[in-house]
Coordinates of C-alpha atoms in Angstrom, one line a residue:
Chain S
M875 CA -5.8 0.4 13.0
K876 CA -3.4 1.1 10.1
T877 CA -0.5 0.7 12.5
L878 CA -1.9 -2.7 13.6
A879 CA -2.4 -3.8 10.0
F880 CA 1.3 -3.1 9.3
A881 CA 2.4 -4.6 12.6
K882 CA 0.4 -7.8 11.8
R883 CA 2.1 -8.0 8.5
C884 CA 5.6 -7.7 10.1
T885 CA 4.7 -10.4 12.6
K886 CA 3.7 -12.8 9.8
E887 CA 6.9 -12.0 7.8
I888 CA 9.1 -12.7 10.7
L889 CA 7.4 -15.8 12.0
R890 CA 7.1 -17.4 8.5
D891 CA 10.8 -17.2 7.9
P892 CA 12.3 -20.6 8.9
I893 CA 15.8 -19.1 9.3
N894 CA 14.4 -16.7 11.9
L895 CA 12.8 -19.5 13.8
G896 CA 15.9 -21.7 13.5
F897 CA 18.3 -19.1 14.8
G898 CA 16.0 -17.3 17.2
L899 CA 14.7 -20.4 19.0
G900 CA 16.8 -23.3 17.9
F901 CA 20.2 -21.8 18.6
P902 CA 19.6 -20.6 22.2
L903 CA 18.0 -24.0 23.0
A904 CA 20.8 -25.9 21.5
L905 CA 23.3 -23.9 23.5
L906 CA 21.4 -24.5 26.7
L907 CA 21.4 -28.2 26.0
L908 CA 25.0 -28.4 25.0
L909 CA 26.4 -26.3 27.9
S910 CA 24.2 -28.1 30.4
A911 CA 25.7 -31.4 29.1
I912 CA 29.2 -30.0 29.5
Q913 CA 28.3 -28.9 33.0
A914 CA 27.0 -32.4 33.8
N915 CA 30.3 -33.9 32.9
V916 CA 32.8 -31.2 33.9
P917 CA 31.1 -28.9 36.5
V918 CA 31.8 -25.2 35.8
S919 CA 29.9 -22.7 38.0
L920 CA 29.4 -20.4 34.9
F921 CA 27.3 -23.1 33.2
E922 CA 25.1 -24.0 36.2
I923 CA 21.5 -23.7 34.9
D924 CA 20.6 -20.8 37.3
T925 CA 23.5 -18.8 35.8
L926 CA 23.4 -20.1 32.2
T927 CA 19.7 -19.4 31.6
P928 CA 19.8 -15.6 32.1
G929 CA 22.9 -15.4 29.9
I930 CA 21.5 -17.4 27.1
T931 CA 18.3 -15.5 27.3
V932 CA 20.1 -12.2 26.8
F933 CA 22.3 -13.7 24.1
G934 CA 19.1 -14.9 22.3
L935 CA 17.9 -11.3 22.2
S936 CA 20.7 -10.4 19.7
F937 CA 18.8 -12.5 17.2
I938 CA 15.9 -10.2 17.7
T939 CA 18.2 -7.4 16.4
L940 CA 18.9 -9.6 13.4
F941 CA 15.2 -10.2 12.7
S942 CA 14.4 -6.5 13.0
A943 CA 17.3 -5.3 10.9
T944 CA 16.7 -8.0 8.2
L945 CA 13.0 -7.2 7.9
V946 CA 13.6 -3.4 7.5
A947 CA 16.5 -3.8 5.1
K948 CA 14.6 -6.3 3.0
D949 CA 11.6 -4.0 2.9
R950 CA 13.8 -1.1 1.9
E951 CA 15.5 -3.1 -0.9
S952 CA 12.1 -4.3 -2.3
A953 CA 9.6 -1.9 -3.6
L954 CA 7.1 -2.7 -0.9
L955 CA 8.1 0.2 1.3
Q956 CA 8.0 2.5 -1.6
R957 CA 4.4 1.5 -2.2
L958 CA 3.6 1.9 1.4
Y959 CA 5.1 5.4 1.5
T960 CA 2.4 6.4 -1.0
T961 CA -0.3 5.3 1.4
P962 CA -1.7 7.2 4.4
L963 CA 0.8 5.4 6.7
T964 CA 3.0 7.9 8.6
G965 CA 6.6 7.6 9.8
L966 CA 5.3 6.8 13.3
D967 CA 3.0 4.0 12.0
F968 CA 6.1 2.4 10.3
I969 CA 8.3 2.6 13.5
V970 CA 5.6 1.3 15.8
G971 CA 4.6 -1.3 13.2
Y972 CA 8.1 -2.6 13.0
M973 CA 8.9 -2.5 16.8
L974 CA 5.6 -3.7 18.3
P975 CA 5.5 -7.3 17.0
L976 CA 9.1 -7.9 18.1
L977 CA 8.4 -7.3 21.8
P978 CA 6.0 -10.3 22.2
I979 CA 8.4 -12.3 20.0
A980 CA 11.3 -11.4 22.4
L981 CA 9.1 -12.3 25.4
G982 CA 8.1 -15.6 23.6
Q983 CA 11.7 -16.5 23.0
T984 CA 12.6 -15.8 26.6
I985 CA 9.6 -17.9 27.9
V986 CA 10.7 -20.8 25.7
C987 CA 14.3 -20.6 27.0
Y988 CA 13.1 -20.6 30.7
L989 CA 10.6 -23.4 30.0
F990 CA 13.4 -25.5 28.4
S991 CA 15.7 -24.7 31.3
L992 CA 13.0 -26.1 33.7
T993 CA 13.4 -29.4 31.9
L994 CA 17.2 -29.1 32.4
G995 CA 16.9 -28.7 36.2
L996 CA 16.0 -25.0 36.8
T997 CA 13.8 -24.9 39.9
F998 CA 10.4 -23.4 39.3
R999 CA 9.8 -20.2 41.3
I1000 CA 7.7 -17.0 40.8
H1001 CA 11.0 -15.1 40.2
I1002 CA 11.1 -16.7 36.7
V1003 CA 8.2 -14.5 35.8
Y1004 CA 10.0 -11.4 36.9
A1005 CA 13.1 -12.5 35.0
I1006 CA 11.0 -13.0 31.9
L1007 CA 9.6 -9.5 32.2
G1008 CA 13.0 -8.2 33.0
V1009 CA 14.2 -8.7 29.5
L1010 CA 12.0 -5.9 28.2
P1011 CA 14.4 -3.0 28.5
M1012 CA 17.2 -5.0 26.7
A1013 CA 14.6 -6.2 24.2
V1014 CA 13.7 -2.6 23.4
F1015 CA 17.5 -1.9 22.9
N1016 CA 17.9 -4.9 20.6
I1017 CA 14.8 -4.1 18.6
A1018 CA 15.8 -0.4 18.2
L1019 CA 19.3 -1.4 17.2
G1020 CA 17.8 -3.7 14.5
L1021 CA 15.6 -0.9 13.2
L1022 CA 18.6 1.4 13.2
C1023 CA 20.8 -1.1 11.3
G1024 CA 18.1 -2.0 8.9
S1025 CA 17.5 1.8 8.1
V1026 CA 21.2 2.4 7.2
L1027 CA 22.5 -1.0 5.9
G1028 CA 21.6 -3.3 3.1
V1029 CA 20.5 -6.9 3.6
K1030 CA 24.0 -8.4 3.1
Q1031 CA 25.6 -5.9 5.5
V1032 CA 22.9 -6.6 8.0
G1033 CA 23.7 -10.3 7.9
G1034 CA 27.4 -9.5 8.6
I1035 CA 27.0 -6.8 11.1
C1036 CA 24.0 -8.0 13.1
G1037 CA 24.3 -11.7 12.3
A1038 CA 28.0 -12.2 13.0
L1039 CA 29.5 -9.1 14.7
L1040 CA 26.7 -8.2 17.1
T1041 CA 26.0 -11.7 18.2
N1042 CA 29.7 -12.2 19.0
V1043 CA 30.1 -8.8 20.7
S1044 CA 27.0 -9.5 22.7
A1045 CA 28.3 -13.0 23.7
W1046 CA 31.9 -11.9 24.6
L1047 CA 30.9 -8.8 26.5
S1048 CA 28.1 -10.3 28.5
G1049 CA 30.1 -12.7 30.7
V1050 CA 28.1 -15.7 29.5
W1051 CA 31.0 -17.7 28.1
F1052 CA 33.7 -16.6 30.5
D1053 CA 34.1 -14.7 33.7
L1054 CA 34.9 -11.0 32.8
E1055 CA 36.8 -10.7 36.1
L1056 CA 39.3 -13.2 34.9
V1057 CA 40.0 -11.0 31.8
G1058 CA 39.9 -7.7 33.7
G1059 CA 41.5 -4.5 32.5
T1060 CA 40.2 -2.6 29.5
F1061 CA 38.1 -5.5 28.3
K1062 CA 36.1 -5.6 31.5
N1063 CA 35.8 -1.8 31.5
I1064 CA 34.4 -1.9 27.9
A1065 CA 32.0 -4.7 29.0
D1066 CA 30.9 -2.7 32.0
A1067 CA 30.3 0.4 29.8
L1068 CA 28.0 -1.6 27.5
P1069 CA 24.5 -3.0 28.4
F1070 CA 25.1 -6.7 27.7
V1071 CA 26.7 -7.7 31.0
H1072 CA 24.2 -5.6 32.9
A1073 CA 21.3 -7.3 31.2
V1074 CA 22.7 -10.7 32.2
E1075 CA 23.4 -9.6 35.8
M1076 CA 19.9 -8.1 36.0
E1077 CA 18.4 -11.3 34.9
K1078 CA 20.4 -13.3 37.4
A1079 CA 19.4 -10.9 40.2
L1080 CA 15.7 -11.1 39.2
L1081 CA 15.9 -14.9 39.2
D1082 CA 17.4 -14.8 42.7
G1083 CA 14.7 -12.3 43.8
N1084 CA 17.3 -9.6 44.5
F1085 CA 15.5 -6.6 43.2
T1086 CA 17.9 -4.0 44.5
I1087 CA 20.8 -5.4 42.5
A1088 CA 18.5 -5.9 39.5
A1089 CA 17.6 -2.2 39.6
T1090 CA 21.3 -1.1 39.7
H1091 CA 21.9 -3.2 36.6
C1092 CA 18.8 -2.0 34.9
L1093 CA 19.8 1.7 35.1
P1094 CA 22.8 1.4 32.6
I1095 CA 20.5 -0.4 30.1
L1096 CA 17.8 2.3 30.0
P1097 CA 19.9 5.1 28.4
Y1098 CA 21.1 2.6 25.7
A1099 CA 17.5 1.6 25.0
A1100 CA 16.5 5.3 24.8
V1101 CA 19.4 6.4 22.6
A1102 CA 19.1 3.4 20.3
T1103 CA 15.3 4.1 19.9
A1104 CA 15.9 7.8 19.2
A1105 CA 18.7 7.0 16.7
A1106 CA 16.5 4.3 15.0
V1107 CA 13.6 6.7 14.6
F1108 CA 15.9 9.5 13.3
C1109 CA 17.6 7.2 10.7
F1110 CA 14.4 5.5 9.6
L1111 CA 12.6 8.8 9.1
K1112 CA 15.7 10.2 7.3
Q1113 CA 15.8 7.3 4.8
M1114 CA 12.0 7.6 4.4
K1115 CA 12.4 11.2 3.4
K1116 CA 15.3 10.3 1.2
Q1117 CA 13.1 7.9 -0.8
Chain E
M900 CA -10.9 19.3 -15.2
H901 CA -7.4 18.2 -15.0
A902 CA -6.5 15.2 -12.9
I903 CA -2.9 16.3 -12.8
K904 CA -1.2 19.6 -13.8
T905 CA 2.5 20.2 -13.3
T906 CA 4.2 23.6 -13.6
G907 CA 8.0 23.9 -14.1
L908 CA 8.6 20.7 -12.2
V909 CA 12.3 20.1 -11.6
K910 CA 14.1 17.2 -9.8
R911 CA 17.9 17.0 -9.5
Y912 CA 20.1 14.3 -8.2
K913 CA 23.4 15.9 -7.5
K914 CA 24.5 17.1 -11.0
L915 CA 21.9 15.1 -12.9
T916 CA 18.6 16.8 -13.7
A917 CA 16.2 13.9 -13.8
V918 CA 13.1 16.0 -14.5
D919 CA 13.7 19.3 -16.2
K920 CA 10.9 22.0 -16.1
L921 CA 8.1 19.6 -16.7
D922 CA 4.8 21.2 -17.8
L923 CA 2.2 18.5 -18.1
E924 CA -1.6 18.3 -18.1
I925 CA -3.5 15.0 -17.7
R926 CA -7.2 14.9 -18.1
Q927 CA -9.6 13.2 -15.7
G928 CA -10.4 9.6 -16.7
E929 CA -7.8 9.3 -19.4
L930 CA -5.0 6.7 -19.7
F931 CA -1.8 8.7 -20.2
S932 CA 1.5 7.1 -21.0
L933 CA 4.9 8.5 -20.4
L934 CA 7.1 7.0 -23.0
G935 CA 10.9 7.3 -23.2
V936 CA 14.1 5.3 -23.2
N937 CA 15.9 4.4 -19.9
G938 CA 16.9 7.4 -17.9
A939 CA 14.3 9.7 -19.6
G940 CA 12.8 10.7 -16.2
K941 CA 9.6 8.7 -16.4
T942 CA 10.0 7.0 -13.0
T943 CA 11.2 10.2 -11.3
T944 CA 8.1 11.9 -12.6
I945 CA 5.9 9.2 -11.1
K946 CA 7.8 9.6 -7.8
L947 CA 7.2 13.3 -7.8
L948 CA 3.5 13.0 -8.6
S949 CA 3.0 10.3 -5.9
C950 CA 4.8 12.3 -3.2
L951 CA 7.7 9.8 -3.0
T952 CA 10.2 12.5 -3.6
R953 CA 10.0 16.3 -3.4
P954 CA 10.6 18.6 -6.4
D955 CA 13.5 21.0 -6.3
E956 CA 11.5 23.5 -8.3
G957 CA 8.0 23.9 -9.5
D958 CA 4.9 22.1 -8.3
A959 CA 2.3 19.6 -9.3
V960 CA -1.4 19.6 -8.5
V961 CA -2.8 16.0 -8.2
G962 CA -6.5 15.8 -7.9
G963 CA -6.6 19.4 -6.8
Y964 CA -3.9 19.1 -4.2
S965 CA -0.3 20.2 -4.3
V966 CA 2.4 17.6 -4.0
T967 CA 4.6 20.0 -2.1
T968 CA 2.2 21.3 0.5
Q969 CA -0.7 18.8 0.6
Q970 CA 0.9 15.4 0.5
K971 CA -1.6 13.8 3.0
Q972 CA -4.5 14.8 0.7
V973 CA -2.7 13.6 -2.4
K974 CA -1.9 10.2 -0.8
R975 CA -5.6 9.7 -0.1
L976 CA -6.4 10.0 -3.8
I977 CA -3.7 7.9 -5.4
G978 CA -2.7 4.3 -5.9
V979 CA 0.8 3.3 -7.0
S980 CA 2.1 0.1 -8.5
P981 CA 5.9 0.6 -8.5
Q982 CA 8.3 -0.6 -11.2
E983 CA 9.6 -3.5 -9.1
T984 CA 7.2 -6.0 -7.7
A985 CA 6.0 -4.5 -4.5
V986 CA 4.3 -7.4 -2.6
A987 CA 5.0 -8.9 0.9
P988 CA 6.5 -12.2 -0.2
N989 CA 5.7 -14.3 2.8
L990 CA 2.1 -13.2 2.8
S991 CA -0.6 -14.8 0.7
V992 CA -2.3 -12.7 -2.0
K993 CA -5.3 -12.4 0.2
E994 CA -3.2 -11.2 3.2
N995 CA -1.4 -8.7 0.9
L996 CA -4.8 -7.2 0.0
E997 CA -5.9 -7.3 3.6
L998 CA -2.8 -5.4 4.6
L999 CA -3.7 -2.6 2.2
C1000 CA -7.4 -2.7 3.3
G1001 CA -6.1 -2.3 7.0
I1002 CA -3.9 0.6 6.0
H1003 CA -6.9 2.3 4.4
G1004 CA -8.9 1.7 7.5
F1005 CA -11.6 -0.6 6.0
S1006 CA -13.9 -2.6 8.3
K1007 CA -13.8 -6.4 8.2
E1008 CA -16.9 -6.5 6.0
K1009 CA -15.6 -3.9 3.6
T1010 CA -12.3 -5.8 3.5
Q1011 CA -14.0 -9.0 2.5
T1012 CA -16.1 -7.2 -0.1
K1013 CA -13.1 -5.4 -1.5
I1014 CA -11.1 -8.6 -1.8
R1015 CA -13.9 -10.3 -3.6
E1016 CA -14.3 -7.4 -6.0
L1017 CA -10.6 -7.1 -6.8
A1018 CA -10.3 -10.9 -7.2
A1019 CA -13.1 -10.9 -9.7
Q1020 CA -11.8 -7.8 -11.5
L1021 CA -8.2 -9.0 -11.8
A1022 CA -9.0 -12.8 -12.0
L1023 CA -7.1 -13.5 -8.8
D1024 CA -9.4 -16.1 -7.4
T1025 CA -7.1 -19.0 -8.2
V1026 CA -4.1 -17.5 -6.4
L1027 CA -5.7 -15.8 -3.4
R1028 CA -4.3 -18.3 -0.9
R1029 CA -0.9 -18.7 -2.5
K1030 CA 2.2 -16.9 -1.1
A1031 CA 2.7 -13.8 -3.2
G1032 CA 6.5 -14.3 -3.3
K1033 CA 6.0 -17.7 -5.0
L1034 CA 3.9 -16.4 -7.9
S1035 CA 5.3 -15.8 -11.4
G1036 CA 6.3 -12.3 -12.4
G1037 CA 3.0 -11.7 -14.3
W1038 CA 0.9 -12.8 -11.4
Q1039 CA 2.9 -10.6 -9.0
R1040 CA 2.3 -7.6 -11.2
R1041 CA -1.4 -8.3 -11.2
V1042 CA -1.4 -8.6 -7.4
S1043 CA 0.6 -5.3 -7.3
I1044 CA -2.0 -3.5 -9.4
A1045 CA -4.8 -5.0 -7.2
M1046 CA -3.0 -3.7 -4.1
A1047 CA -2.8 -0.3 -5.7
L1048 CA -6.6 -0.4 -6.4
V1049 CA -7.5 -1.3 -2.8
G1050 CA -7.8 2.4 -1.7
E1051 CA -10.2 3.1 -4.5
P1052 CA -7.9 5.7 -6.0
K1053 CA -9.0 8.4 -8.3
I1054 CA -5.6 8.4 -9.9
L1055 CA -3.5 5.3 -10.5
F1056 CA 0.2 5.3 -11.3
L1057 CA 1.6 2.2 -13.1
D1058 CA 5.4 2.3 -13.4
E1059 CA 6.5 0.0 -16.2
P1060 CA 3.7 -2.5 -15.4
T1061 CA 4.8 -5.1 -18.0
L1062 CA 8.6 -4.8 -17.7
G1063 CA 10.2 -8.2 -18.0
L1064 CA 7.0 -10.1 -18.7
D1065 CA 6.6 -12.7 -21.5
V1066 CA 4.2 -11.8 -24.4
I1067 CA 1.2 -13.7 -23.0
A1068 CA 1.6 -12.3 -19.5
R1069 CA 2.0 -8.8 -21.0
H1070 CA -1.2 -9.1 -23.1
D1071 CA -3.1 -10.5 -20.1
L1072 CA -2.0 -7.4 -18.1
W1073 CA -3.0 -5.1 -21.0
D1074 CA -6.5 -6.5 -20.6
V1075 CA -6.4 -5.7 -16.9
I1076 CA -5.2 -2.1 -17.6
R1077 CA -7.9 -1.6 -20.4
S1078 CA -10.5 -2.7 -17.9
L1079 CA -9.5 0.2 -15.6
K1080 CA -10.1 2.8 -18.3
G1081 CA -12.8 5.2 -17.5
T1082 CA -13.0 4.3 -13.8
V1083 CA -9.8 5.9 -12.8
T1084 CA -7.2 8.2 -14.3
V1085 CA -4.2 6.0 -15.2
I1086 CA -0.7 7.3 -15.6
M1087 CA 1.6 4.6 -16.9
T1088 CA 5.3 4.7 -17.8
T1089 CA 6.6 2.3 -20.4
H1090 CA 9.4 2.0 -22.9
Y1091 CA 7.4 -0.4 -25.1
M1092 CA 6.1 1.5 -28.1
E1093 CA 3.3 -1.0 -28.9
E1094 CA 2.2 -0.9 -25.3
A1095 CA 1.8 2.9 -25.3
E1096 CA 0.1 2.8 -28.7
A1097 CA -2.3 0.0 -27.8
L1098 CA -3.4 1.3 -24.4
S1099 CA -3.1 5.1 -24.2
D1100 CA -5.6 7.8 -24.8
R1101 CA -2.6 10.2 -25.0
I1102 CA 1.2 9.8 -24.8
G1103 CA 3.9 12.0 -23.6
I1104 CA 7.4 11.4 -25.0
M1105 CA 10.2 12.2 -22.5
K1106 CA 14.0 12.5 -23.0
D1107 CA 16.6 13.6 -20.6
G1108 CA 14.0 14.7 -18.1
R1109 CA 12.1 16.9 -20.6
L1110 CA 8.8 16.4 -22.2
L1111 CA 9.3 16.5 -26.0
A1112 CA 5.8 16.0 -27.2
T1113 CA 2.3 15.0 -26.2
G1114 CA -0.7 13.8 -28.1
T1115 CA -2.5 10.7 -29.3
A1116 CA -0.5 8.1 -31.1
K1117 CA -2.1 9.3 -34.3
E1118 CA -1.2 12.9 -33.6
L1119 CA 2.4 12.0 -32.8
C1120 CA 2.6 10.0 -36.0
E1121 CA 1.3 13.0 -38.0
R1122 CA 3.8 15.3 -36.3
A1123 CA 6.6 13.0 -37.3
D1124 CA 5.2 12.5 -40.8
T1125 CA 4.9 8.7 -40.6
D1126 CA 2.3 5.9 -40.2
D1127 CA 4.5 3.9 -37.9
F1128 CA 4.4 4.9 -34.2
E1129 CA 7.9 3.5 -33.5
T1130 CA 9.3 5.5 -36.3
A1131 CA 7.5 8.6 -35.0
F1132 CA 9.0 8.1 -31.5
V1133 CA 12.5 7.7 -32.9
R1134 CA 12.1 10.8 -35.1
I1135 CA 10.8 12.9 -32.3
V1136 CA 13.6 11.8 -30.0
K1137 CA 16.3 12.2 -32.7
E1138 CA 14.9 15.5 -33.9
D1139 CA 15.6 16.8 -30.3
K1140 CA 19.2 15.6 -30.5
A1141 CA 19.7 17.5 -33.7

């Protein structure tokens, strides 16, 4: 019950921040609209709605990292966490309380992206449901990364690292904006070693109903999600102890 | 019985000894003030007693439980209002109180009763639905104290509760703190002489992490051979320097 009380508070803090809503929902939708308009005038296979929607959905998750990191960093800089550390809340309550609300928010963001894409020409099929659920491993990675960054960085640093750097890294290395095969070499090798491009390819495969390919792309994401979660838990508990 | 008893409590931050062999006894039900200039070790003492940080040496028994080995039990007994305003800014005052009620495992009915009680006790009725982050400093401190009282603590820590408030807000908050007397043991830190003198049953004067003197305001004045409490404080602190 105490975990849920804290999780409820975190949900309210995130959803009542207009910047969160603007970036988290507004930006991916604006990108979908803009790139679809470009596609309508100058056809580019990369920006076809079936390819674009999975990419923008995964890109949108990088904002979940920003929400998560900002919330934790803000709480650490205010005295609220200090107060809560003197209550019966345990380290596990805090971690679950921070992570739990962001999963439905990530799913909600994905649902809105797919619904918007339907208005832009995406054909409705049951595979959309699988693709929506398929963001969960990557969502866990992004949420944990946010908790990790928020545990070690200040609010301003979080804005720079998660708001600017991570969103760009996530975009460049996911193959959303350009074909990674065209760049090739080390750049492609780095992209392949990271989870972003696999998350996009998994989404595309789920949308096509190709579950075997989806599973092969899911596998590289899982260790990232596990390691990020373990590192986030370690760093959060360490800073809690340091308090 | 003592609400708090510390024995040789030491806290170091690298080369700085923030609390230096603190031996302190606070009686049940009293309002005890820790008075000292900035950096005297008041806030670190509160952090040690509220299990926010661990002592490097010594121990403190809070409500019968050790802060080094029985933190869980200590946390069930205490309420803390930190120096900075510790409210969730995007939540209303009511939601802030509900958050603490939830953390303490209250039922829906008990939550509503508790909020009504605290709103009446701290005159929060008019701001219950307002966002906590939009309130003035004085109101935020009041909300902060209300949040600390949600868990029905036996021991309440107030760290610089009136710091930065204007004179009216400060006096309003003094009334709130006075109203708590007798119901809970209150440990308050302050560097305002008049605040310590007006509110406290006993006062402890700290400097460089050490406790220089304890007693009522009158006893401390007698010790420093003056009628003025501020002069007494200055003499006790300077006497130590000499």
